[in-house]
PDB file of C-alpha atoms in Angstrom:
ATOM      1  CA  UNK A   1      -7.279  18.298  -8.056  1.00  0.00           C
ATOM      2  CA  UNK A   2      -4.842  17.234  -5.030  1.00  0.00           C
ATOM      3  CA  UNK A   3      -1.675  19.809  -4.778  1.00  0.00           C
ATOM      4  CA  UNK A   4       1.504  18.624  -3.268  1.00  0.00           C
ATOM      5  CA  UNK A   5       3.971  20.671  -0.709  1.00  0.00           C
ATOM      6  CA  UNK A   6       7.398  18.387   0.325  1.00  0.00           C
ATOM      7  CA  UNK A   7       9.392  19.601   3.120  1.00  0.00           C
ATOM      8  CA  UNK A   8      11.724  18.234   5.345  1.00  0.00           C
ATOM      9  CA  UNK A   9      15.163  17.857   3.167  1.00  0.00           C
ATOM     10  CA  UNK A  10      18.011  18.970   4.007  1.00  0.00           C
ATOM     11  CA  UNK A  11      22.092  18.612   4.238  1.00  0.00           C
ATOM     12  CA  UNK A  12      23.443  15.828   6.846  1.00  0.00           C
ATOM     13  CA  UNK A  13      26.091  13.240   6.857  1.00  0.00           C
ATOM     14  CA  UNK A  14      26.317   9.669   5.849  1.00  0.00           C
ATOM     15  CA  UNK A  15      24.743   7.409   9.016  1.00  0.00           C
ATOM     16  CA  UNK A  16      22.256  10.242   9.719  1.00  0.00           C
ATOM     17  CA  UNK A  17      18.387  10.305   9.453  1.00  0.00           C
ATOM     18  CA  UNK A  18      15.863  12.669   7.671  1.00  0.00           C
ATOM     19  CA  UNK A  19      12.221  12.512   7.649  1.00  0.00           C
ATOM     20  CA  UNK A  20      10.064  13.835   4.934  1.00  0.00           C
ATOM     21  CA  UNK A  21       6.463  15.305   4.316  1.00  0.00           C
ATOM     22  CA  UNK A  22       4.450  15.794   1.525  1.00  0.00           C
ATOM     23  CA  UNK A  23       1.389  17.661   2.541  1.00  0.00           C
ATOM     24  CA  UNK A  24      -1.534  17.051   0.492  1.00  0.00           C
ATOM     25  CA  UNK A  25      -4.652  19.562  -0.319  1.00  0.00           C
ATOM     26  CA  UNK A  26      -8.255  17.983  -1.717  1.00  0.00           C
ATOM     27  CA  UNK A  27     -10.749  16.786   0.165  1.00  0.00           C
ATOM     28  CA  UNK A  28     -10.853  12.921  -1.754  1.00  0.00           C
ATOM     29  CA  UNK A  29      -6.543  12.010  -0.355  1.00  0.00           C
ATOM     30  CA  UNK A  30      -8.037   8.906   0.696  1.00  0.00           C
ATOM     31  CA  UNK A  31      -8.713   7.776  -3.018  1.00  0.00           C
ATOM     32  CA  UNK A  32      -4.963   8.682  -3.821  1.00  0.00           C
ATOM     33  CA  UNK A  33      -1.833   6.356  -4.025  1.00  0.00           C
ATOM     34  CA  UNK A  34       1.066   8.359  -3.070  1.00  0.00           C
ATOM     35  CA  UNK A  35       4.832   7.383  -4.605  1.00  0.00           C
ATOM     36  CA  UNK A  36       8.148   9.283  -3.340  1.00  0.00           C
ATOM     37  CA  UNK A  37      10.834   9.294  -6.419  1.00  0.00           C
ATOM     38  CA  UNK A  38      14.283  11.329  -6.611  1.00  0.00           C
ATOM     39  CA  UNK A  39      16.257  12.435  -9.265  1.00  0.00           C
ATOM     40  CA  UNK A  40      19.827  12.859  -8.788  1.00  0.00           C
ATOM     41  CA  UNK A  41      21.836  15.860 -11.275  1.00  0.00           C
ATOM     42  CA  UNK A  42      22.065  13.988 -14.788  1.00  0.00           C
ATOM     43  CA  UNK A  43      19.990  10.824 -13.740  1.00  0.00           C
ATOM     44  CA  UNK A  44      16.255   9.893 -14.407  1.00  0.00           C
ATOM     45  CA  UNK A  45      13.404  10.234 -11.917  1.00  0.00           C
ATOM     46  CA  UNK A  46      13.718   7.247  -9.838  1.00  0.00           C
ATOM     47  CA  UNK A  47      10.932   5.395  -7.699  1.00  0.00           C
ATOM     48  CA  UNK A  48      11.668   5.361  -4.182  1.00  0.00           C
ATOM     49  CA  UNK A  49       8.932   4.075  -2.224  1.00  0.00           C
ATOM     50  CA  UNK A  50       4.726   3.781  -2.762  1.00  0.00           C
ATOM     51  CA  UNK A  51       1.958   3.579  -0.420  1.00  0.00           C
ATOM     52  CA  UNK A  52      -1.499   2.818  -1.186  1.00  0.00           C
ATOM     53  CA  UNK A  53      -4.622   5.038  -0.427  1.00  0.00           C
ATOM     54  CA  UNK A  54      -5.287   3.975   3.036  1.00  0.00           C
ATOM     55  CA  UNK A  55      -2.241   3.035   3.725  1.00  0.00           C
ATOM     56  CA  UNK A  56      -2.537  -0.657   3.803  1.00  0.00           C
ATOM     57  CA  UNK A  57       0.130  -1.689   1.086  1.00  0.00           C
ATOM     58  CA  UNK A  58       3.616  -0.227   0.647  1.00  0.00           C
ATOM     59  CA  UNK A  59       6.571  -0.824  -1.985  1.00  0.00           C
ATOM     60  CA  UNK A  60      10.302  -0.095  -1.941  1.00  0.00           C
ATOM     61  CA  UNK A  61      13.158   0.334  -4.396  1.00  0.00           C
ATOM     62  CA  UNK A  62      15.512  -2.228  -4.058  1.00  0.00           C
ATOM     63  CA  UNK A  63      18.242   0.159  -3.213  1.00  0.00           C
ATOM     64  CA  UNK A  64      15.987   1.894  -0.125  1.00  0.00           C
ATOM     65  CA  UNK A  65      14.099  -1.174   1.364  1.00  0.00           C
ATOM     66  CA  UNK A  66      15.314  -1.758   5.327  1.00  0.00           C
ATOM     67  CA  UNK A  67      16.249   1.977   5.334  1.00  0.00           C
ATOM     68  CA  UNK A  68      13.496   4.135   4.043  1.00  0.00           C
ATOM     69  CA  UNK A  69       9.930   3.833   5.999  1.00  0.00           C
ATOM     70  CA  UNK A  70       6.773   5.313   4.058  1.00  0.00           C
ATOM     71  CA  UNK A  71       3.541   6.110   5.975  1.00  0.00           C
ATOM     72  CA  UNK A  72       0.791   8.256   5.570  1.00  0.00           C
ATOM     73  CA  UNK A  73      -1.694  10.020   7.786  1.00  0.00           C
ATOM     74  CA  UNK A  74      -4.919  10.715   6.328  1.00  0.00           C
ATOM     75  CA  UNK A  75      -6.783  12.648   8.928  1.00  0.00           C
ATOM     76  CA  UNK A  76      -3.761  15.088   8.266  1.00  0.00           C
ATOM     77  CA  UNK A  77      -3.663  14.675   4.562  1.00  0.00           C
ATOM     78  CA  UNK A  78       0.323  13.795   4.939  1.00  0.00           C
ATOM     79  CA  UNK A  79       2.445  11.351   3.648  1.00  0.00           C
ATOM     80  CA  UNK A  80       5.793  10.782   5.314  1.00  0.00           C
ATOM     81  CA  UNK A  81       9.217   9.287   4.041  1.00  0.00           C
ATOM     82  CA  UNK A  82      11.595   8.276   7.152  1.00  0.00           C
ATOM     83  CA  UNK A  83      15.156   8.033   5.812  1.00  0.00           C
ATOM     84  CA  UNK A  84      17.747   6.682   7.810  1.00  0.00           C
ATOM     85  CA  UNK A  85      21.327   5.515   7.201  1.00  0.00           C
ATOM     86  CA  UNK A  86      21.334   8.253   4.626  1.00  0.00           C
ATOM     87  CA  UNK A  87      24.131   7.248   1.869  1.00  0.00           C
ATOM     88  CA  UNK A  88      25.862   9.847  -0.288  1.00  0.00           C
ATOM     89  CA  UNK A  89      23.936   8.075  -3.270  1.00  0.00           C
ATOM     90  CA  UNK A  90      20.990   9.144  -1.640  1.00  0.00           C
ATOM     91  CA  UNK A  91      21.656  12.494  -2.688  1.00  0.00           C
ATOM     92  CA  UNK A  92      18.908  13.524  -4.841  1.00  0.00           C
ATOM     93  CA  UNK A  93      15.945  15.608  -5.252  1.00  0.00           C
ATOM     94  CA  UNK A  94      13.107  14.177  -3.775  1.00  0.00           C
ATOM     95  CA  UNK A  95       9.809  14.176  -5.282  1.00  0.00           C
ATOM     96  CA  UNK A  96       6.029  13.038  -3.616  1.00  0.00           C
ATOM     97  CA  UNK A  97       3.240  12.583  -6.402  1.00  0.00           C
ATOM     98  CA  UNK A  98      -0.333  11.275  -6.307  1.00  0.00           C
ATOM     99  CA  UNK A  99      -2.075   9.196  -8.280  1.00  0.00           C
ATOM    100  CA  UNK A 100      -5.942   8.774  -8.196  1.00  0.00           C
ATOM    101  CA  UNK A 101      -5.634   5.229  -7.477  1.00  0.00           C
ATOM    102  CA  UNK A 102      -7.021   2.487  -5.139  1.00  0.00           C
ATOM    103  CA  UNK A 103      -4.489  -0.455  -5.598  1.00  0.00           C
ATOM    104  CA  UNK A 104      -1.220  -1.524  -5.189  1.00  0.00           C
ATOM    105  CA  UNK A 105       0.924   1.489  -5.749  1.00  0.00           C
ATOM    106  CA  UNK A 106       2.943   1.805  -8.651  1.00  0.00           C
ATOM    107  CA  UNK A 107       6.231   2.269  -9.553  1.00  0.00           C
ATOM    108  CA  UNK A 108       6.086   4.131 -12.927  1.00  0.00           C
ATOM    109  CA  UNK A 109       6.172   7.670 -12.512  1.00  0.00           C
ATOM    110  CA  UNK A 110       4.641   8.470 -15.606  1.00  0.00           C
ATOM    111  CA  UNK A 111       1.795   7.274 -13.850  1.00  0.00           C
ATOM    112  CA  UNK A 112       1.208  10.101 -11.307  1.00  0.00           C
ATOM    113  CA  UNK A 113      -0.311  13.245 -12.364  1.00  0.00           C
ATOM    114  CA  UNK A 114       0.017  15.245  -9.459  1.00  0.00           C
ATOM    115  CA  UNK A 115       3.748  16.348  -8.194  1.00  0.00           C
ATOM    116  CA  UNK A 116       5.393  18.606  -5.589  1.00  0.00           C
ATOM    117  CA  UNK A 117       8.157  21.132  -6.625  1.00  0.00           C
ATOM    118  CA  UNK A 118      10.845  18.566  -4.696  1.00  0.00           C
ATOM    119  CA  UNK A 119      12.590  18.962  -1.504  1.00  0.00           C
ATOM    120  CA  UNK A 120      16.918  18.809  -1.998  1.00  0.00           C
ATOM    121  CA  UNK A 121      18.454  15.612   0.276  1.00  0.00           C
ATOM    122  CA  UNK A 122      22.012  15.627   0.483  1.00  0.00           C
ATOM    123  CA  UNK A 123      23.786  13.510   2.336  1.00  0.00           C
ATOM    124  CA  UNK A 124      27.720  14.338   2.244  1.00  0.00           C
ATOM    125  CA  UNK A 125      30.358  11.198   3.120  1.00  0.00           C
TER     126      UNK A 125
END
């Protein structure tokens, strides 16, 4: 059972930066991929960006990669989502979940049981 706390969102202009956290309870995070996905009002749950248990193997949507920096620090049981050069099509509702996983970490959210209630980005032009 792994239960997931995002903070870290908030409202800032186009250019700026925003770093989130998705703090992480259980004792076994190490045997968890961790994904970051938004949903924006009247879209689907996108994939943002995935990092693999230990950290050794990230992946990036298209429309993020070069901006958006995912780590994750295990001895703190926290994984991290550095945003900058927010864009107004950023805006979203950001989401971390956790998958019990040891491989490359995947982009389908359908596979992550484990979710946070979502932290609000919005990023005004």
């Amino acid at each position: 059972q792994v239960q997931l706390v995002e903070s870290g969102g908030g409202l800032v202009q186009a250019g700026d930066s925003l770093r989130l956290s998705c703090a992480a309870s259980g004792r076994t995070f190490t045997s968890y991929a961790v994904g970051w996905f938004r949903q924006a009002p009247g879209k689907e749950r996108d994939f943002v960006a995935g990092i693999s248990s230990y950290g050794g193997t990230t992946n990036y949507a298209a429309s993020v990669r070069g901006r958006f920096t995912i780590s994750r620090d295990n001895a703190k049981n926290t994984v991290f989502l550095q945003m900058n050069s927010l864009k107004p099509e950023d805006t979203a509702v950001y989401y971390c979940a956790a998958e019990l996983w040891l491989g490359h970490p995947r982009t389908e959210s359908a596979r992550y049981v484990y979710w946070g209630q979502g932290t609000q980005v919005t990023v005004s032009s």
